[in-house]
Each structure stands twice: as structure tokens, then as C-alpha cells.
């Protein structure tokens, strides 16, 4: 509901002369096959429970901004679900349970990395952000991968590690490689790329493996303000690397691609 109203607010924002047929702003909500049927794409992005509540409470006419608060509250208020009959939305009760279960999971994930309440020391909040958990760098990476409302993924610094040294990944093969020995840490920290989620189904195992590589090749990073806690994905001279069961390859045209062999020895993406 809130996103529909946000987009509706963009209609006729400017007072200009319009043809007679277009003087009244109109918004068409598409993608609804029927009551409780919103298509796989919509239901993959938005909780079906919220789609059903929006479908019920969104009338044929709305007044902005007066209706915004009222309509949004109606959608998120589970106390009015009884107003929606089983004939109109037969799966509302089931979808409400799914919504509440997902909401609890999201809260639990976020709480695991939530900053604790301040412990006042002589009327200050000094040390509030201190952490009591060990492996702070692992916690940082795990938190970044977990608390988003998407599949868990990892961000890594992409570098080329060869027998000749360590280099930034160049845009084209014709570019002269730049040794990281001559590159400021801040620029190295900007060489970030996200690993596709299918490559890291076991996020903890992937973090441990990348931590081992980072400590092996770049132990000084832990003393660097820009690179402390970062993970590296070192590529060979062919801009390739193996991570778990996957073979990764980088190109300036396609970015980071991934493939592996199936049980028959055939390469799959």
C-alpha cells in the first residue's frame, strides 16, 4: 500500500495545462489475476499477506495526502482482518501466519548483531560500541550477509594474485597491471564486488575460507584502517579462482561469472 501511494503521489505534481481527458489523475494497478492471485513475480518481492490487505482496502478513489496514513495503517493492522471475509480472501489466515513467521525471523537475524544498550561510565556513553563477542571481523561479515532482506551474500575485495605480485584487476587485458604496493589502502578498499549467492550456500564456511586466504596473502590488512576486516578473493593470472565447488572468472564485460561441473562432468552456470 505505501509503495502504491508513493507512486500515486507523483501524478500531477506540477500545475500545468493538460488535455481535458487527462485533467483527472489516474493510476492503474496491474498484475492482479484475481482475488488473492498476484503473480509469482509480485509475490516473490512482496509478502502475499500485505498484497491481500492492500487489494482489499485500496478503493477506487483516494485523496492524497489525507488517505495515506489511514490506508497504510489499515494494511498493517492485523486487528481488522476479520473485516475481510473468507469468500473474498480464503487464504488470508494462512498468509498472515507466513508473514508473522518471516517477520520474527527478520527480527531474530537483526537482533543477533544489534548494538547493546549503553553502559554508562561516569555519565558518558564511552565504549558503547565495544563488542564482547570474539571474532569481530567474522561478525561484521556475517552481519552484512545476514540482515538484508535478500539471500545471504558476501562482499569481497577483488585482486589479482600471481607469482609476479599482487595487482588491481584491470579493465582490459591491454592495461598495465597496477601493483597494490603503489596503491593507497583507500583505493584498494574500493575494489569491492559481491559474490553471487549460489556460490556461497554455506556462508560461514565461505567466510572462513576467505579469511584464511586474506590472512595468508595480506596479513598486514588487520592493522590498516581501510582494510581491517575485509575479505579478499584472489584471482590468478587468468582472472580465475575456485571457491567451494564453483569456478569463478572475471571479465570487464561480463563481471564475475561462475560455473561448475555436474555429475556427468558437464559445466553448468
C-alpha positions as a Markdown table, in Angstrom:
| # | Residue | x | y | z |
|---|---|---|---|---|
| 1 | Unk | 0.0 | 0.0 | 0.0 |
| 2 | Unk | 2.7 | 2.5 | 1.0 |
| 3 | Unk | 4.6 | 2.0 | -2.3 |
| 4 | Unk | 1.5 | 2.4 | -4.4 |
| 5 | Unk | 0.6 | 5.6 | -2.6 |
| 6 | Unk | 4.2 | 6.8 | -3.0 |
| 7 | Unk | 3.9 | 6.4 | -6.8 |
| 8 | Unk | 0.4 | 7.9 | -6.8 |
| 9 | Unk | 1.8 | 11.0 | -5.2 |
| 10 | Unk | 4.0 | 11.5 | -8.3 |
| 11 | Unk | 0.9 | 12.0 | -10.5 |
| 12 | Unk | 0.1 | 15.6 | -11.5 |
| 13 | Unk | 2.8 | 17.0 | -9.2 |
| 14 | Unk | 3.0 | 20.1 | -11.3 |
| 15 | Unk | 0.2 | 22.6 | -12.0 |
| 16 | Unk | 0.2 | 22.8 | -15.8 |
| 17 | Unk | -2.4 | 22.9 | -18.5 |
| 18 | Unk | -3.5 | 19.4 | -19.5 |
| 19 | Unk | -5.9 | 18.0 | -22.1 |
| 20 | Unk | -9.5 | 17.6 | -20.8 |
| 21 | Unk | -9.2 | 13.8 | -20.8 |
| 22 | Unk | -6.1 | 13.9 | -18.6 |
| 23 | Unk | -7.1 | 16.5 | -16.1 |
| 24 | Unk | -8.1 | 13.9 | -13.5 |
| 25 | Unk | -5.0 | 11.8 | -12.4 |
| 26 | Unk | -5.5 | 8.1 | -12.8 |
| 27 | Unk | -3.4 | 5.2 | -11.5 |
| 28 | Unk | -3.7 | 1.6 | -12.9 |
| 29 | Unk | -2.6 | -1.2 | -10.6 |
| 30 | Unk | -1.7 | -4.1 | -12.8 |
| 31 | Unk | -0.6 | -7.7 | -12.3 |
| 32 | Unk | -3.6 | -9.0 | -10.4 |
| 33 | Unk | -5.1 | -12.1 | -11.9 |
| 34 | Unk | -7.9 | -12.3 | -9.3 |
| 35 | Unk | -8.6 | -12.1 | -5.6 |
| 36 | Unk | -5.5 | -13.4 | -3.8 |
| 37 | Unk | -3.7 | -14.0 | -7.1 |
| 38 | Unk | -0.9 | -11.6 | -7.8 |
| 39 | Unk | 1.6 | -13.5 | -9.9 |
| 40 | Unk | 4.8 | -15.2 | -9.0 |
| 41 | Unk | 6.9 | -12.0 | -9.6 |
| 42 | Unk | 4.9 | -9.8 | -7.2 |
| 43 | Unk | 4.6 | -12.5 | -4.5 |
| 44 | Unk | 8.4 | -13.1 | -4.7 |
| 45 | Unk | 9.0 | -9.4 | -3.8 |
| 46 | Unk | 6.2 | -8.6 | -1.5 |
| 47 | Unk | 4.6 | -10.6 | 1.3 |
| 48 | Unk | 1.3 | -12.0 | 0.0 |
| 49 | Unk | -0.5 | -11.1 | 3.2 |
| 50 | Unk | 0.3 | -7.4 | 2.6 |
| 51 | Unk | -0.8 | -7.7 | -1.1 |
| 52 | Unk | -4.1 | -9.2 | 0.0 |
| 53 | Unk | -4.7 | -6.4 | 2.6 |
| 54 | Unk | -3.8 | -3.8 | 0.0 |
| 55 | Unk | -6.1 | -5.4 | -2.5 |
| 56 | Unk | -9.0 | -5.2 | 0.0 |
| 57 | Unk | -8.5 | -1.7 | 1.4 |
| 58 | Unk | -7.4 | 0.2 | -1.8 |
| 59 | Unk | -10.6 | 1.8 | -3.1 |
| 60 | Unk | -11.4 | 3.2 | -6.5 |
| 61 | Unk | -10.6 | 6.7 | -5.4 |
| 62 | Unk | -8.0 | 8.1 | -2.9 |
| 63 | Unk | -7.2 | 11.6 | -1.7 |
| 64 | Unk | -3.5 | 12.4 | -1.2 |
| 65 | Unk | -2.1 | 13.2 | 1.3 |
| 66 | Unk | -5.2 | 12.7 | 3.6 |
| 67 | Unk | -5.7 | 9.0 | 2.9 |
| 68 | Unk | -2.0 | 7.9 | 3.2 |
| 69 | Unk | -1.8 | 7.3 | 7.0 |
| 70 | Unk | -5.3 | 5.8 | 7.2 |
| 71 | Unk | -4.7 | 3.3 | 4.4 |
| 72 | Unk | -1.2 | 2.3 | 5.4 |
| 73 | Unk | -2.3 | 1.6 | 9.0 |
| 74 | Unk | -5.3 | -0.5 | 7.8 |
| 75 | Unk | -2.9 | -2.7 | 5.8 |
| 76 | Unk | -0.5 | -3.3 | 8.7 |
| 77 | Unk | -3.2 | -3.6 | 11.4 |
| 78 | Unk | -3.9 | -7.3 | 11.9 |
| 79 | Unk | -6.9 | -6.4 | 14.1 |
| 80 | Unk | -9.1 | -5.6 | 11.2 |
| 81 | Unk | -8.5 | -8.9 | 9.4 |
| 82 | Unk | -12.0 | -10.1 | 10.5 |
| 83 | Unk | -13.5 | -7.4 | 8.2 |
| 84 | Unk | -12.2 | -9.5 | 5.2 |
| 85 | Unk | -14.5 | -12.5 | 4.5 |
| 86 | Unk | -13.2 | -15.9 | 3.7 |
| 87 | Unk | -15.0 | -15.8 | 0.4 |
| 88 | Unk | -13.1 | -12.7 | -0.6 |
| 89 | Unk | -9.6 | -13.8 | 0.6 |
| 90 | Unk | -9.8 | -17.5 | 1.5 |
| 91 | Unk | -6.1 | -17.8 | 2.3 |
| 92 | Unk | -5.7 | -14.6 | 4.4 |
| 93 | Unk | -5.3 | -16.5 | 7.7 |
| 94 | Unk | -2.6 | -18.8 | 6.3 |
| 95 | Unk | -0.7 | -15.9 | 4.7 |
| 96 | Unk | -0.9 | -13.9 | 8.0 |
| 97 | Unk | 0.9 | -16.8 | 9.7 |
| 98 | Unk | 3.6 | -16.8 | 7.0 |
| 99 | Unk | 4.0 | -13.0 | 7.3 |
| 100 | Unk | 4.4 | -13.2 | 11.1 |
| 101 | Unk | 6.9 | -16.1 | 10.8 |
| 102 | Unk | 9.0 | -14.2 | 8.4 |
| 103 | Unk | 8.8 | -11.0 | 10.5 |
| 104 | Unk | 10.1 | -13.0 | 13.5 |
| 105 | Unk | 12.9 | -14.4 | 11.5 |
| 106 | Unk | 14.0 | -11.0 | 10.3 |
| 107 | Unk | 13.9 | -9.6 | 13.9 |
| 108 | Unk | 15.9 | -12.5 | 15.2 |
| 109 | Unk | 18.5 | -12.1 | 12.5 |
| 110 | Unk | 18.9 | -8.4 | 13.2 |
| 111 | Unk | 18.9 | -8.8 | 16.9 |
| 112 | Unk | 21.9 | -11.1 | 16.7 |
| 113 | Unk | 24.1 | -8.2 | 15.6 |
| 114 | Unk | 22.2 | -5.3 | 17.3 |
| 115 | Unk | 24.3 | -2.8 | 19.3 |
| 116 | Unk | 23.6 | -3.4 | 23.0 |
| 117 | Unk | 22.1 | -0.8 | 25.4 |
| 118 | Unk | 24.7 | 1.8 | 26.5 |
| 119 | Unk | 26.6 | 1.1 | 29.8 |
| 120 | Unk | 27.2 | 4.5 | 31.2 |
| 121 | Unk | 30.6 | 5.2 | 32.6 |
| 122 | Unk | 30.8 | 8.4 | 34.6 |
| 123 | Unk | 27.8 | 9.8 | 32.8 |
| 124 | Unk | 29.2 | 9.2 | 29.3 |
| 125 | Unk | 28.5 | 6.6 | 26.6 |
| 126 | Unk | 32.2 | 5.9 | 26.1 |
| 127 | Unk | 32.6 | 2.3 | 25.0 |
| 128 | Unk | 29.0 | 1.9 | 23.9 |
| 129 | Unk | 30.0 | 0.3 | 20.6 |
| 130 | Unk | 32.5 | -2.1 | 22.2 |
| 131 | Unk | 31.7 | -5.7 | 21.4 |
| 132 | Unk | 32.0 | -8.6 | 23.7 |
| 133 | Unk | 31.9 | -11.2 | 21.0 |
| 134 | Unk | 35.1 | -12.8 | 19.7 |
| 135 | Unk | 36.0 | -12.8 | 16.0 |
| 136 | Unk | 34.7 | -9.3 | 15.4 |
| 137 | Unk | 35.7 | -9.4 | 11.8 |
| 138 | Unk | 33.7 | -12.5 | 11.2 |
| 139 | Unk | 30.8 | -11.0 | 13.0 |
| 140 | Unk | 30.9 | -8.0 | 10.7 |
| 141 | Unk | 31.0 | -10.1 | 7.5 |
| 142 | Unk | 28.2 | -12.4 | 8.9 |
| 143 | Unk | 26.1 | -9.4 | 9.8 |
| 144 | Unk | 26.5 | -7.7 | 6.4 |
| 145 | Unk | 25.5 | -11.0 | 4.7 |
| 146 | Unk | 22.6 | -11.8 | 7.0 |
| 147 | Unk | 20.5 | -8.8 | 7.9 |
| 148 | Unk | 19.5 | -7.8 | 4.4 |
| 149 | Unk | 16.1 | -9.0 | 3.1 |
| 150 | Unk | 17.8 | -10.9 | 0.3 |
| 151 | Unk | 19.7 | -14.1 | 0.1 |
| 152 | Unk | 22.9 | -14.1 | 2.1 |
| 153 | Unk | 25.9 | -12.8 | 0.0 |
| 154 | Unk | 29.4 | -11.7 | 0.6 |
| 155 | Unk | 31.3 | -8.6 | -0.5 |
| 156 | Unk | 35.0 | -9.2 | -1.2 |
| 157 | Unk | 37.9 | -7.2 | -2.5 |
| 158 | Unk | 38.8 | -8.5 | -5.9 |
| 159 | Unk | 42.6 | -8.6 | -6.6 |
| 160 | Unk | 44.9 | -10.5 | -8.9 |
| 161 | Unk | 47.5 | -12.6 | -7.0 |
| 162 | Unk | 50.3 | -14.1 | -9.2 |
| 163 | Unk | 53.8 | -15.2 | -8.8 |
| 164 | Unk | 54.8 | -11.8 | -10.0 |
| 165 | Unk | 53.0 | -9.9 | -7.3 |
| 166 | Unk | 49.6 | -8.6 | -6.4 |
| 167 | Unk | 47.7 | -6.2 | -8.7 |
| 168 | Unk | 44.4 | -4.4 | -9.1 |
| 169 | Unk | 42.1 | -6.1 | -11.6 |
| 170 | Unk | 42.5 | -4.1 | -14.8 |
| 171 | Unk | 39.6 | -3.1 | -17.0 |
| 172 | Unk | 41.1 | -4.7 | -20.1 |
| 173 | Unk | 43.8 | -7.1 | -20.9 |
| 174 | Unk | 45.9 | -4.4 | -22.6 |
| 175 | Unk | 46.1 | -2.3 | -19.4 |
| 176 | Unk | 49.3 | -2.4 | -17.5 |
| 177 | Unk | 48.7 | -4.1 | -14.1 |
| 178 | Unk | 48.9 | -1.8 | -11.1 |
| 179 | Unk | 50.8 | -3.3 | -8.2 |
| 180 | Unk | 49.0 | -2.8 | -4.9 |
| 181 | Unk | 52.3 | -1.8 | -3.3 |
| 182 | Unk | 51.9 | 1.5 | -5.1 |
| 183 | Unk | 48.2 | 1.9 | -4.4 |
| 184 | Unk | 46.7 | 3.7 | -1.3 |
| 185 | Unk | 44.7 | 1.4 | 1.0 |
| 186 | Unk | 41.6 | 3.5 | 0.4 |
| 187 | Unk | 41.7 | 2.7 | -3.3 |
| 188 | Unk | 42.3 | -1.0 | -2.6 |
| 189 | Unk | 39.2 | -1.0 | -0.3 |
| 190 | Unk | 37.1 | 0.3 | -3.3 |
| 191 | Unk | 37.8 | -2.8 | -5.4 |
| 192 | Unk | 34.7 | -4.5 | -4.0 |
| 193 | Unk | 32.4 | -7.0 | -5.7 |
| 194 | Unk | 29.5 | -9.1 | -4.4 |
| 195 | Unk | 29.8 | -12.9 | -4.8 |
| 196 | Unk | 26.7 | -14.4 | -6.3 |
| 197 | Unk | 24.6 | -16.2 | -3.7 |
| 198 | Unk | 24.6 | -19.6 | -5.3 |
| 199 | Unk | 28.4 | -19.7 | -4.9 |
| 200 | Unk | 28.1 | -19.4 | -1.1 |
| 201 | Unk | 25.3 | -21.7 | 0.1 |
| 202 | Unk | 27.2 | -22.2 | 3.4 |
| 203 | Unk | 28.0 | -18.6 | 4.3 |
| 204 | Unk | 30.1 | -19.4 | 7.4 |
| 205 | Unk | 32.3 | -21.9 | 5.5 |
| 206 | Unk | 32.9 | -19.4 | 2.8 |
| 207 | Unk | 33.9 | -16.7 | 5.3 |
| 208 | Unk | 36.3 | -19.0 | 7.0 |
| 209 | Unk | 37.9 | -19.9 | 3.7 |
| 210 | Unk | 38.2 | -16.3 | 2.5 |
| 211 | Unk | 39.6 | -15.3 | 5.9 |
| 212 | Unk | 42.3 | -17.9 | 5.6 |
| 213 | Unk | 43.3 | -16.6 | 2.2 |
| 214 | Unk | 43.2 | -13.0 | 3.4 |
| 215 | Unk | 45.4 | -13.8 | 6.4 |
| 216 | Unk | 47.8 | -15.8 | 4.2 |
| 217 | Unk | 48.3 | -13.2 | 1.5 |
| 218 | Unk | 47.6 | -9.9 | 3.2 |
| 219 | Unk | 48.3 | -10.2 | 7.0 |
| 220 | Unk | 49.0 | -6.5 | 7.3 |
| 221 | Unk | 45.4 | -5.6 | 6.4 |
| 222 | Unk | 44.4 | -6.2 | 10.1 |
| 223 | Unk | 46.5 | -3.1 | 11.0 |
| 224 | Unk | 45.1 | -1.0 | 8.3 |
| 225 | Unk | 42.1 | 1.3 | 9.0 |
| 226 | Unk | 40.7 | 0.9 | 5.5 |
| 227 | Unk | 41.2 | -2.9 | 5.1 |
| 228 | Unk | 40.7 | -4.3 | 8.6 |
| 229 | Unk | 38.0 | -6.9 | 8.5 |
| 230 | Unk | 37.9 | -7.1 | 4.7 |
| 231 | Unk | 37.9 | -10.4 | 2.8 |
| 232 | Unk | 39.8 | -10.9 | -0.4 |
| 233 | Unk | 39.1 | -13.0 | -3.4 |
| 234 | Unk | 42.5 | -13.5 | -5.1 |
| 235 | Unk | 42.3 | -14.3 | -8.8 |
| 236 | Unk | 45.1 | -16.0 | -10.8 |
| 237 | Unk | 46.8 | -14.7 | -13.9 |
| 238 | Unk | 43.8 | -15.7 | -15.9 |
| 239 | Unk | 41.5 | -13.8 | -13.6 |
| 240 | Unk | 40.0 | -17.0 | -12.3 |
| 241 | Unk | 39.6 | -18.6 | -8.8 |
| 242 | Unk | 37.9 | -21.6 | -7.2 |
| 243 | Unk | 35.5 | -21.1 | -4.3 |
| 244 | Unk | 33.9 | -24.3 | -2.9 |
| 245 | Unk | 32.5 | -26.3 | -5.8 |
| 246 | Unk | 32.4 | -23.3 | -8.1 |
| 247 | Unk | 34.9 | -21.9 | -10.6 |
| 248 | Unk | 34.8 | -18.1 | -10.8 |
| 249 | Unk | 36.0 | -16.0 | -13.7 |
| 250 | Unk | 36.1 | -12.2 | -14.0 |
| 251 | Unk | 35.9 | -10.1 | -17.2 |
| 252 | Unk | 35.3 | -6.3 | -17.6 |
| 253 | Unk | 32.5 | -7.1 | -20.0 |
| 254 | Unk | 30.5 | -9.7 | -18.0 |
| 255 | Unk | 31.7 | -9.1 | -14.5 |
| 256 | Unk | 32.0 | -12.1 | -12.2 |
| 257 | Unk | 30.7 | -15.3 | -13.8 |
| 258 | Unk | 30.5 | -18.7 | -12.0 |
| 259 | Unk | 30.3 | -22.3 | -13.2 |
| 260 | Unk | 30.8 | -25.9 | -12.0 |
| 261 | Unk | 30.7 | -29.4 | -13.3 |
| 262 | Unk | 27.7 | -31.6 | -12.8 |
| 263 | Unk | 27.8 | -35.3 | -12.0 |
| 264 | Unk | 28.4 | -36.0 | -15.7 |
| 265 | Unk | 31.3 | -33.7 | -15.9 |
| 266 | Unk | 29.4 | -31.0 | -17.8 |
| 267 | Unk | 29.9 | -27.4 | -17.0 |
| 268 | Unk | 26.8 | -25.6 | -15.7 |
| 269 | Unk | 26.1 | -22.0 | -14.8 |
